[in-house]
XYZ file of C-alpha atoms in Angstrom:
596
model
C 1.874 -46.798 -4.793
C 4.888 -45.862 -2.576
C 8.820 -45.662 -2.731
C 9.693 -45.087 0.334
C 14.302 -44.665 0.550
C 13.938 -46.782 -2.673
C 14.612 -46.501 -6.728
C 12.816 -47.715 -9.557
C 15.524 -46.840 -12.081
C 16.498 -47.817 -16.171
C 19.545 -45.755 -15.781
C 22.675 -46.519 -17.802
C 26.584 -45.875 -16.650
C 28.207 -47.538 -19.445
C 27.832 -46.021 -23.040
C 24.317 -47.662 -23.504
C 21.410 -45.150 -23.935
C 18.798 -44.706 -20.833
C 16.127 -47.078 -20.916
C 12.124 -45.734 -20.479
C 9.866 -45.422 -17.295
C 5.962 -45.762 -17.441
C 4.170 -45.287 -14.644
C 0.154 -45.685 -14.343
C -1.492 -45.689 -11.232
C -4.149 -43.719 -8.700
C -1.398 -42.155 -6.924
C 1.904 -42.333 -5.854
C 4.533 -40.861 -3.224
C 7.789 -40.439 -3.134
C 9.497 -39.984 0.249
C 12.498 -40.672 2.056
C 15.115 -39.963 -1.032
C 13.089 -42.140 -3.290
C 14.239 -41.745 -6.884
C 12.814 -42.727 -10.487
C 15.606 -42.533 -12.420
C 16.537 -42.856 -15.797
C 19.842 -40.936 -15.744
C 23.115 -41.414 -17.797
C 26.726 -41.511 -17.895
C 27.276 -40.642 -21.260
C 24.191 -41.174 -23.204
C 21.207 -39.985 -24.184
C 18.973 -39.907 -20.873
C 16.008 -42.078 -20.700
C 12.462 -40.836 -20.855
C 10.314 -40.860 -17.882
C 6.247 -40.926 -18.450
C 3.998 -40.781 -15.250
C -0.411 -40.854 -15.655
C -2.173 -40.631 -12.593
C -6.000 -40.436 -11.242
C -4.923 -38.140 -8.320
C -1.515 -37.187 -6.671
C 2.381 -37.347 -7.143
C 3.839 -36.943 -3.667
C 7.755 -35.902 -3.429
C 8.864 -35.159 -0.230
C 12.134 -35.842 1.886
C 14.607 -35.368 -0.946
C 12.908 -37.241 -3.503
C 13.658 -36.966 -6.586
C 12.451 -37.574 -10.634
C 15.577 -37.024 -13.308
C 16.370 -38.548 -16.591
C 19.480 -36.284 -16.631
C 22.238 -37.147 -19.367
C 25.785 -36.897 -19.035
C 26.299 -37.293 -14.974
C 29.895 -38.830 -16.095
C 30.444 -35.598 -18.665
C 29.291 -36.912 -21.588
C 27.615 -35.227 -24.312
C 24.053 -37.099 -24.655
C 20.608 -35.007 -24.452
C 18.608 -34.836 -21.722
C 15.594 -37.682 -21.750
C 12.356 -36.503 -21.624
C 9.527 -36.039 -18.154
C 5.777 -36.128 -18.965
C 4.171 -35.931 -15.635
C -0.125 -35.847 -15.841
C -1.825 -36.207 -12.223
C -4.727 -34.278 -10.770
C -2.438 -32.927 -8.337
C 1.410 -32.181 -7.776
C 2.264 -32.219 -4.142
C 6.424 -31.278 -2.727
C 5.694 -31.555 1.311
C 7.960 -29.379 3.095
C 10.388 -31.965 4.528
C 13.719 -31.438 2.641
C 14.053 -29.635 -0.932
C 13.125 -32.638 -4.029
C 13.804 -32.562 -7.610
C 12.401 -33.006 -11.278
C 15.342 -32.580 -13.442
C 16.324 -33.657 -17.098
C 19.677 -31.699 -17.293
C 22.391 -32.732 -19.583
C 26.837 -31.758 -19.568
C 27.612 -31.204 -23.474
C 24.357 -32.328 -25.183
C 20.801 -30.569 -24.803
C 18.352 -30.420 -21.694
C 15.601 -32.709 -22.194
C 11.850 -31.454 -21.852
C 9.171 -31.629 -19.005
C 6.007 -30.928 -18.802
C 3.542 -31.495 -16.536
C 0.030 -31.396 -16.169
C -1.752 -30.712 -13.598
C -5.015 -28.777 -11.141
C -2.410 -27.636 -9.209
C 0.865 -27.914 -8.639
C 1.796 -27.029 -4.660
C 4.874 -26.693 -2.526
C 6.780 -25.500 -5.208
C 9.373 -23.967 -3.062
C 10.121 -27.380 -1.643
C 10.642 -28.800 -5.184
C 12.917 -27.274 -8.265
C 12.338 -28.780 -11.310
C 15.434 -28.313 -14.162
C 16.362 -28.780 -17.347
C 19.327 -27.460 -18.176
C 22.722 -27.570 -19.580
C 26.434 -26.630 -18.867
C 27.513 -26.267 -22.856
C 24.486 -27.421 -24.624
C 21.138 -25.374 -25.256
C 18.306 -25.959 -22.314
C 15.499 -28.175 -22.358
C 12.175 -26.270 -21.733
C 9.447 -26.695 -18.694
C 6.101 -26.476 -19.161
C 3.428 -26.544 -16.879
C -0.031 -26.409 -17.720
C -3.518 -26.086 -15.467
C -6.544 -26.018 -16.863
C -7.649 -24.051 -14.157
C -5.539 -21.086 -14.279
C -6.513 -18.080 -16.833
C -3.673 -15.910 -18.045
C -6.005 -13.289 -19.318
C -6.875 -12.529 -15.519
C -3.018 -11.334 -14.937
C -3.385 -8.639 -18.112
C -3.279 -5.118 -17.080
C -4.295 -2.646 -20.351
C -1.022 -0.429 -20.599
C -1.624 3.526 -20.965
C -1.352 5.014 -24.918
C 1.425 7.767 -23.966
C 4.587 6.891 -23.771
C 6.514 8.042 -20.053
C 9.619 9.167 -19.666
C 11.124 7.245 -16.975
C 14.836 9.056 -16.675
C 13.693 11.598 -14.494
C 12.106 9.136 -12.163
C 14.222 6.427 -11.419
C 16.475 7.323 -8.152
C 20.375 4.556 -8.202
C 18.851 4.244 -4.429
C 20.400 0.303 -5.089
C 24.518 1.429 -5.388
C 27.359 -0.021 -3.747
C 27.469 2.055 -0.348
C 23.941 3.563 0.013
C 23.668 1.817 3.281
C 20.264 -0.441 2.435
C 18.997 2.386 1.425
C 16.883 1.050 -1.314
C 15.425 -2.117 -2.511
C 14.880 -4.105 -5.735
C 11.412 -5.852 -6.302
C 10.447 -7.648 -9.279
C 6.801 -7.330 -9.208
C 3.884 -9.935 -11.109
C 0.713 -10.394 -10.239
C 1.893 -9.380 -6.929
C 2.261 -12.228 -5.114
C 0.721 -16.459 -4.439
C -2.387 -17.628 -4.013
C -3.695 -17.835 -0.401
C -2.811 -21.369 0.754
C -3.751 -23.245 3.913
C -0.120 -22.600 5.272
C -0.705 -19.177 5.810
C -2.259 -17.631 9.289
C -5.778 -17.952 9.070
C -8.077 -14.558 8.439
C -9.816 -15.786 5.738
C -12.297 -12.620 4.254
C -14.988 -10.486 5.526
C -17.689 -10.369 2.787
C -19.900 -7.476 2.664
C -23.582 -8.523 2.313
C -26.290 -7.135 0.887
C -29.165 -7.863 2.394
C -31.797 -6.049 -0.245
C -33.193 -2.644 -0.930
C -36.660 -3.352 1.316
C -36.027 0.347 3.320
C -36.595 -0.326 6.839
C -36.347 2.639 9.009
C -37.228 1.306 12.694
C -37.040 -2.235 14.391
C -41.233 -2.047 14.737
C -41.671 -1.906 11.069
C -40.912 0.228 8.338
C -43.333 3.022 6.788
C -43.852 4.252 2.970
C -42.866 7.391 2.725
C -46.363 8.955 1.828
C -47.713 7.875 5.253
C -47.136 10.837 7.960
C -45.390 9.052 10.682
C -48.324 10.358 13.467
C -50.168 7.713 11.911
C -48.057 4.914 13.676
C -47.234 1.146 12.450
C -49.494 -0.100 9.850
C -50.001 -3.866 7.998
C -48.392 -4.357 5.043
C -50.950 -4.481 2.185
C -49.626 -3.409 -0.781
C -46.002 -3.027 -1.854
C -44.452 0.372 -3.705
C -41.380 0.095 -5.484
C -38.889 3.154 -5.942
C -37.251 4.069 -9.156
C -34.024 2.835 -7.742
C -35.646 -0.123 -6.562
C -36.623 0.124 -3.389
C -39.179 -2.073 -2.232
C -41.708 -0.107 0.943
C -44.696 -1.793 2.029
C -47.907 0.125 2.446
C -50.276 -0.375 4.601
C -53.870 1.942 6.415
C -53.591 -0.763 9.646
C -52.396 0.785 12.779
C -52.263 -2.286 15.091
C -48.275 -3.328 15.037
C -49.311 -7.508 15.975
C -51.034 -7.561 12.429
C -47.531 -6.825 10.478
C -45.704 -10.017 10.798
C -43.661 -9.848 7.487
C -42.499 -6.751 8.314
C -41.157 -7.609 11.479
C -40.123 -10.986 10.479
C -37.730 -9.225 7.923
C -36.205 -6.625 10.681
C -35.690 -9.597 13.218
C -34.196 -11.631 10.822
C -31.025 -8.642 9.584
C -30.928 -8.228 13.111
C -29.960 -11.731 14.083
C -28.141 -11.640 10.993
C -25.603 -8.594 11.624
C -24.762 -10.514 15.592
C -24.097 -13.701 13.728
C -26.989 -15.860 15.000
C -27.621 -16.976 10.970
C -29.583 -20.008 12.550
C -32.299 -17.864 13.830
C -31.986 -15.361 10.457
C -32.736 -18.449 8.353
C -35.923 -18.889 10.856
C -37.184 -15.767 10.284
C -36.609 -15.198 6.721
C -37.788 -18.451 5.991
C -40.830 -17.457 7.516
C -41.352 -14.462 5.647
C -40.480 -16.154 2.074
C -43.804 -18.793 3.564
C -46.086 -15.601 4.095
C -44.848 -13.770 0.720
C -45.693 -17.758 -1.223
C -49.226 -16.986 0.391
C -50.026 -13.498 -0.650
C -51.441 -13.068 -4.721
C -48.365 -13.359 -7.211
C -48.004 -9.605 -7.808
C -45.034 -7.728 -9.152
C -44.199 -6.493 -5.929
C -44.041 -9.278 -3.754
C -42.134 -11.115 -6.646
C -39.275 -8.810 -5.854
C -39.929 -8.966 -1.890
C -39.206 -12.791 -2.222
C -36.353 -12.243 -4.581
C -34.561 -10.658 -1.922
C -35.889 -12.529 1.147
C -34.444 -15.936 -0.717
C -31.092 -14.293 -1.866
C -31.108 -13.282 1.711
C -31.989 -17.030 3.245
C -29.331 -18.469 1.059
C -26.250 -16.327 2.479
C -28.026 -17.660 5.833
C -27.740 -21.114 5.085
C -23.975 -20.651 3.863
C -23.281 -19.379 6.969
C -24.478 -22.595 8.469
C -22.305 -24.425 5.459
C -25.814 -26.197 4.776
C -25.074 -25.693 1.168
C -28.043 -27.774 -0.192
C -30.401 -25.263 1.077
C -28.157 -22.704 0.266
C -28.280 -23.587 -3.225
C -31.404 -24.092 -2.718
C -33.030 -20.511 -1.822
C -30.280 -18.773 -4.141
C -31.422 -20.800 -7.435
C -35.270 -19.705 -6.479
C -34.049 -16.037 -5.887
C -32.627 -16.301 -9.168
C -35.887 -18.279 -10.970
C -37.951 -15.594 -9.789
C -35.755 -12.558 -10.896
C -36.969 -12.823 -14.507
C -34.685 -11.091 -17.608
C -37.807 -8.578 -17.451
C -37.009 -7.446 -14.260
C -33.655 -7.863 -13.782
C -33.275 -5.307 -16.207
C -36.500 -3.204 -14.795
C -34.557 -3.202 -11.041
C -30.588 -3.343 -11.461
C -30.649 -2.480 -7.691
C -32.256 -5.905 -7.173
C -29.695 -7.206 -9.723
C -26.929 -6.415 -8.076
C -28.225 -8.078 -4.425
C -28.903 -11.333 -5.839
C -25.352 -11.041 -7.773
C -23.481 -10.279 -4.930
C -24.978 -13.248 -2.948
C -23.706 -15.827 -5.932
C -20.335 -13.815 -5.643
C -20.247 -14.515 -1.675
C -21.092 -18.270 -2.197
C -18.437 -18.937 -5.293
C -16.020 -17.320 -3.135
C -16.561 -19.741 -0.007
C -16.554 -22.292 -2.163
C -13.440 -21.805 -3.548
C -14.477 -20.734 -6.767
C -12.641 -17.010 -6.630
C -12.756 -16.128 -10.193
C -16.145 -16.961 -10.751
C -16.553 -14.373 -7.982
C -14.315 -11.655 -9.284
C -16.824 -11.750 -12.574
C -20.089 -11.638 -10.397
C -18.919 -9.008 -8.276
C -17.916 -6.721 -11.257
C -21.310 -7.500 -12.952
C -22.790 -6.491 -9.285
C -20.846 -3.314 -8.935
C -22.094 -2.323 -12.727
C -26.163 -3.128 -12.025
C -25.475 -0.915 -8.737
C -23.954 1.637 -11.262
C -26.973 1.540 -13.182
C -29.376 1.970 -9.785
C -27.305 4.796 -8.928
C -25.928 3.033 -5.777
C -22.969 4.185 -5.167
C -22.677 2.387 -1.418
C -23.765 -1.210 -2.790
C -21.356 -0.094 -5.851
C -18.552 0.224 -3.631
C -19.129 -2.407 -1.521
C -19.014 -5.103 -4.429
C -15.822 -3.836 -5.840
C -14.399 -3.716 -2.079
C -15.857 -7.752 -2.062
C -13.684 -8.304 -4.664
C -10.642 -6.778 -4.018
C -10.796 -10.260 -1.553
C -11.456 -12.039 -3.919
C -8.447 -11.011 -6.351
C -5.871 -11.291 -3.147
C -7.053 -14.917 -2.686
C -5.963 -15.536 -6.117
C -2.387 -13.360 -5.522
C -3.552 -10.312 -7.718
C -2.350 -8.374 -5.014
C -1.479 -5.275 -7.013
C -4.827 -5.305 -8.351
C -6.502 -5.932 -4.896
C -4.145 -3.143 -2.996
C -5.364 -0.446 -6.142
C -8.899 -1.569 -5.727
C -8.894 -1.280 -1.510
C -7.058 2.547 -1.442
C -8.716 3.935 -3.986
C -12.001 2.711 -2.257
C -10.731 3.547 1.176
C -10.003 6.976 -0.149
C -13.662 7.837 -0.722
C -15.242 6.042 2.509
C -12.837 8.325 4.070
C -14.857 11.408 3.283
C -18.159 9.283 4.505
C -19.406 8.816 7.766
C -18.370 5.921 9.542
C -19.438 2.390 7.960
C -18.509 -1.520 7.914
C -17.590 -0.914 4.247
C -14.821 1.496 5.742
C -13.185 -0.885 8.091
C -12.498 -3.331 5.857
C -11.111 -0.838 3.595
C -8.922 0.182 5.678
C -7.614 -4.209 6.480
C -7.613 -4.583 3.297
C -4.978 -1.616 2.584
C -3.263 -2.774 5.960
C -2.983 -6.227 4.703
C -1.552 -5.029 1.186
C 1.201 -3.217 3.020
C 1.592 -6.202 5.345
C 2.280 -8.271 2.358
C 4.954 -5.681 1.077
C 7.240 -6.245 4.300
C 5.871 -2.991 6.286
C 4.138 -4.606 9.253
C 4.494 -1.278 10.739
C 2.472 0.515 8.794
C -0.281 -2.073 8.620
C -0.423 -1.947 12.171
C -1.238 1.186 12.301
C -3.771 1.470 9.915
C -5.568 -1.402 11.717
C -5.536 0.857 14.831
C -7.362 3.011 12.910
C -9.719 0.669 11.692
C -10.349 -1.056 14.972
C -11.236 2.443 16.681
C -14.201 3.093 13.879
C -15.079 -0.670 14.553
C -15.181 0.126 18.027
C -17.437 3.000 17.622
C -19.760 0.527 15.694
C -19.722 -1.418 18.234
C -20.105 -4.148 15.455
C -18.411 -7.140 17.615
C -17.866 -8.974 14.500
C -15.699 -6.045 12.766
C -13.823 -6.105 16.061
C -12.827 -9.443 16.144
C -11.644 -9.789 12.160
C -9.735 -6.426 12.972
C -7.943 -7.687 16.385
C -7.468 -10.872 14.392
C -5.324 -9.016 11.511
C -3.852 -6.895 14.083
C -2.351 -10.068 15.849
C -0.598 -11.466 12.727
C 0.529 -7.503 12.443
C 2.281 -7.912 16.031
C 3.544 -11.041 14.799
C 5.426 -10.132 11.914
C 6.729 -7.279 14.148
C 8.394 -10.035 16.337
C 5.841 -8.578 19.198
C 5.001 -11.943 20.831
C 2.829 -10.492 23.643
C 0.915 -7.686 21.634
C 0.177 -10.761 19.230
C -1.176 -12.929 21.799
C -3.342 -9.822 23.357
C -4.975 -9.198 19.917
C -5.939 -13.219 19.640
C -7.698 -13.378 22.852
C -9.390 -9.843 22.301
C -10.452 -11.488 18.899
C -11.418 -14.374 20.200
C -13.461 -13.095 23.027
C -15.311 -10.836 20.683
C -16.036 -13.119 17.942
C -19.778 -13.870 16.804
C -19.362 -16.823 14.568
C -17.268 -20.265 15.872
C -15.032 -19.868 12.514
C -13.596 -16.580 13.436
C -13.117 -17.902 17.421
C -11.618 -20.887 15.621
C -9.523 -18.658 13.616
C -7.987 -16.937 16.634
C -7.449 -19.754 18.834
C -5.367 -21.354 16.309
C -3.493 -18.664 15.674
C -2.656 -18.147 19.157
C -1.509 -21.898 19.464
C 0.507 -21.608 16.513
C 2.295 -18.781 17.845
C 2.743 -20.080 21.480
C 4.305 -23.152 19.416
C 6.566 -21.356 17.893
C 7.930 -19.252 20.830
C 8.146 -22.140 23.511
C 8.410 -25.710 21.478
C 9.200 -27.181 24.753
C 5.465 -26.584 26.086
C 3.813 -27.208 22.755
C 2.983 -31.319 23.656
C 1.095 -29.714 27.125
C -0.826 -26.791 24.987
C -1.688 -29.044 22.282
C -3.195 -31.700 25.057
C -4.910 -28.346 26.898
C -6.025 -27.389 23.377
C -8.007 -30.743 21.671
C -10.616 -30.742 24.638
C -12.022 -27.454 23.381
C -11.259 -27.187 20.290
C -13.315 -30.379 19.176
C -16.656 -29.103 19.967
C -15.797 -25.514 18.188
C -14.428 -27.627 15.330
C -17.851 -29.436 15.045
C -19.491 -26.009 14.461
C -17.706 -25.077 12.212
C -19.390 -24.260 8.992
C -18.209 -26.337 5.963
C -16.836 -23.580 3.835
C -13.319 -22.734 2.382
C -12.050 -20.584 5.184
C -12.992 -23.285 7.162
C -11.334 -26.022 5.930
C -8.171 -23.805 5.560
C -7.844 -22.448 9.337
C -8.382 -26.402 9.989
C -5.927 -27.398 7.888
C -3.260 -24.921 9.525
C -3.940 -26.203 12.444
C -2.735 -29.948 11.200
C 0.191 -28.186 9.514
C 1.268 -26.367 13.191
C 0.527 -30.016 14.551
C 2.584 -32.196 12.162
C 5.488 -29.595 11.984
C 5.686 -29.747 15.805
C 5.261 -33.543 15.631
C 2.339 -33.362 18.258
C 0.214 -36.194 17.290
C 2.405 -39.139 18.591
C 1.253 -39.093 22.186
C -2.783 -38.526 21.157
C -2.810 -39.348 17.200
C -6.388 -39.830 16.887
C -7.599 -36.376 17.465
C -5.742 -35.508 14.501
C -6.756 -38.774 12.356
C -10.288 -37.786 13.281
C -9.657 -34.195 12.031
C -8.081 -34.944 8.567
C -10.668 -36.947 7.700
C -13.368 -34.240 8.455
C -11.352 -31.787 6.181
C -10.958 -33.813 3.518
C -14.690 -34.491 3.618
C -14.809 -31.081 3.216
C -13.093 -30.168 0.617
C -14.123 -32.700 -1.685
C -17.577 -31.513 -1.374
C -16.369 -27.974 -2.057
C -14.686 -28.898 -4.844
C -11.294 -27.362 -3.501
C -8.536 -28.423 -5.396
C -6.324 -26.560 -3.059
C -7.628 -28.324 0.168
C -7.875 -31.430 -1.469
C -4.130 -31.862 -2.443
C -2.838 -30.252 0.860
C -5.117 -32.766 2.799
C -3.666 -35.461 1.200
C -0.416 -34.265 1.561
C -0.519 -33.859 4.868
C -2.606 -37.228 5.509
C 0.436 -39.023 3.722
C 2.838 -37.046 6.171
C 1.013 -38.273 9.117
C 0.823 -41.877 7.594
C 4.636 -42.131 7.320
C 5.564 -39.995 10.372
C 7.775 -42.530 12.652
């Protein structure tokens, strides 16, 4: 259903009390100043009740308000029950939700909700000038209170000698005030795209050279030998042993080096070949402890493959064997195993959307690395899910988590764990206000990339560094970093990522072009789009792209390259379950619906 500059309305000016609204429906929008009202003059406000299957849309000054008393009279506020899958303000004007009263009480609202987004386009009251307030509660099932908890310390501190009146009248801006949370929102599709850089573990099989890999009791004048046997290490490292010396009759072996090869450049396609291969030779060899835990990790390995791909049927697929075959016997027998096959289900909750389901895996893959005694693994699953707990807006948490972990690479020789480190730290400060300083720390972490010579580091590093410039009001140093990022990305999402970045910016800073470099832009971009892999940063780089489109009003001249794209998102996202993209593609498919 739509109001569109409209009113459904019970409202009473006289000294009659406000009559009641039900609505039941699928969805409905409210744009254009549309109102429900069941306001007052004098009297007790009307109540306003509103079930639906999917979304409430406000945008354009809309507005919801059983408010009592508009005239100054002394009646309550009514009362706003709002239940829809999703709450949606678009940002096209500020709307309201308001059961305020004069003399008499605020009424109540509550709503319930998955989500409830846009909120700074929408402010929802329920107040009173001389009576007591009404109260507003919102309530998601979704959203877990304990996860914002922080254990306090026993000892009481003495806080007189360390607070500085840096916020007095004449200190020339000397100081600021913050009132601090969980640190900040949850990452929404309206923000630049950079989506995360998930640390993989691609299992503890030991491989020391690109021909093969030898156990550690064979002298290495003896050359490459066939894999016969398998040895496993009390941490749990799995070698293969062979007495062959002919390198053409070890396939597995180098089946498993090609594949981590092809997977560390980005060509996941041929890494799913070659694994996939290798799990087919390990099905064929006798079932023996050893190879058990060879095709453990080969499959957990496959299945961040196939993610990579977004074919998430197969993805599911190879993780929920790698899991089958890790029995409770030897999960607990090889934690280092453990933690692999745990930090793969982290990586795939977290594309999926699912980022507190990934928080828990990666702490319970961080404590099985504990147990092996891996302290690189260790740190790389808590540095996973520092991502994980900015996504959510625990960005005090995540900020903690990344310097304290940067802290200790620091004293280690250079790694991909470090880099990150040190943009996740930049982008903590970045999200303080100090753009500065996170530029500089991504210099820093771009020249270990650099020395890497990992080209997939260097492009998520020149991408951060561009938003950096950016904030810095450093148009051309922004651009620079996007093309540098672009040209050096290994996977079409982060090339994605950068392009539309760069067009958002080049938007921004010369609206007069942006009709020509969106025309220049859809030729390209639809093929890249196409390969992109359906996954959650995905779907959001995607859908700022329709955002930078829609605010520009850029689809009138050539609409259906944008139609065409909002209906591959929200494909998308309803198959990953994204309550997030879901309600911003439908917000921004019912913006493009009603655009003039």
């Amino acid at each position: 259903s739509q109001l569109n500059d409209s009113s459904l309305t019970v409202n009473s000016q006289g000294q009659g009390v406000g009559g009641d609204i039900s609505v039941v429906g699928e969805s409905l929008f409210l744009q254009e100043g549309a109102t429900i009202d069941a306001a007052t003059a004098s009297s007790d406000g009307g109540n306003i009740r509103i079930d639906l299957e999917e979304v409430l849309l406000l945008s354009d000054q809309s507005e919801i308000t059983a408010t009592a008393g508009i005239a100054g009279g002394n009646g309550d506020g009514g009362n706003i029950d709002i239940n829809a899958e999703f709450v949606l303000a678009a940002p096209a004007g500020l709307n309201f939700i308001t059961a305020n009263a004069f003399e008499g009480n605020g009424g109540n609202i509550t709503i319930t909700t998955t989500a409830l987004l846009g909120e700074q386009f929408l402010e929802i009251s329920a107040s009173s000038q001389f009576g007591l307030d009404g109260t507003i509660s919102i309530n998601s099932p979704d959203l877990d209170p304990a996860n914002a908890l922080v254990e306090l310390p026993a000892n009481f501190v003495d806080a007189s000698d360390q607070i500085v009146n840096a916020c007095a009248v004449d200190r020339q801006e000397t100081g600021r005030f913050v009132m601090t949370g969980r640190g900040g929102l949850p990452t929404t599709p309206s923000r630049h795209p950079s989506g995360s850089f998930v640390l993989p573990d691609l299992g503890p099989l030991g491989m020391q050279s690109p021909a093969g890999m030898q156990s550690p009791a064979v002298s290495e004048s003896h050359g490459l030998q066939e894999a016969h046997s398998f040895t496993v290490a009390a941490n749990g490292q799995v070698f293969f042993v062979s007495d062959a010396s002919d390198p053409a009759t070890n396939p597995l072996e180098r089946l498993l080096w090609q594949g981590r090869q092809a997977y560390q450049q980005g060509d996941y396609g041929q890494a799913a070949t070659l694994w996939a291969q290798g799990v087919a030779l390990l099905a064929e060899s006798p079932r023996e402890e050893m190879g058990v835990l060879a095709q453990v990790s080969l499959l957990s390995n496959l299945a961040l493959a196939y993610h990579h791909l977004g074919e998430w049927e197969q993805a599911q697929s190879a993780f929920m064997a790698s899991q089958q075959q890790l029995t409770p016997e030897l999960s607990a027998a090889y934690p280092r195993l453990r933690g692999q096959v745990l930090n793969t289900q982290a990586t795939l909750q977290l594309a999926q959307g699912a980022a507190p389901a990934a928080i828990e895996s990666w702490q319970q893959a961080a404590d099985a690395y504990a147990e092996a005694g891996n302290e690189a693994e260790y740190l790389q699953a808590l540095l996973n899910q520092t991502q994980a707990l900015r996504s959510l807006g625990f960005l005090h948490r995540a900020q903690a988590g990344a310097t304290e972990i940067s802290a200790v690479l620091d004293e280690q020789p250079a790694s991909a764990a470090q880099v990150i480190a040190l943009q996740q730290v930049a982008t903590g400060w970045q999200a303080q206000g100090d753009a500065a300083q996170a530029y500089a720390i991504l210099q820093e972490a771009l020249g270990i990339a650099q020395s890497l010579n990992q080209s997939g580091l260097i492009s998520t590093v020149q991408l951060h560094l561009g938003h950096a410039a950016q904030a810095q009001g450093n148009v051309t140093q922004a651009l620079a970093h996007y093309q540098a990022a672009g040209a050096r990305a290994v996977t079409p999402l982060t090339q994605f990522q950068a392009q539309v970045s760069q067009f958002a910016l080049q938007v921004h800073q010369d609206p007069t072009r942006a009709s020509a470099l969106w025309a220049e832009l859809i030729a390209p971009l639809q093929p890249q789009m196409q390969a992109l892999p359906a996954s959650r940063d995905g779907v959001y780089a995607q859908l700022y792209l329709v955002q930078t489109v829609l605010a520009a009003d850029l689809a009138a001249a050539t609409p259906q390259p944008l139609l065409e794209l909002l209906t591959t998102v929200s494909q998308q996202a309803q198959a990953l379950q994204d309550a997030t993209a879901v309600a911003y593609t439908v917000g921004y498919q019912a913006t493009n619906h009603h655009r003039p």
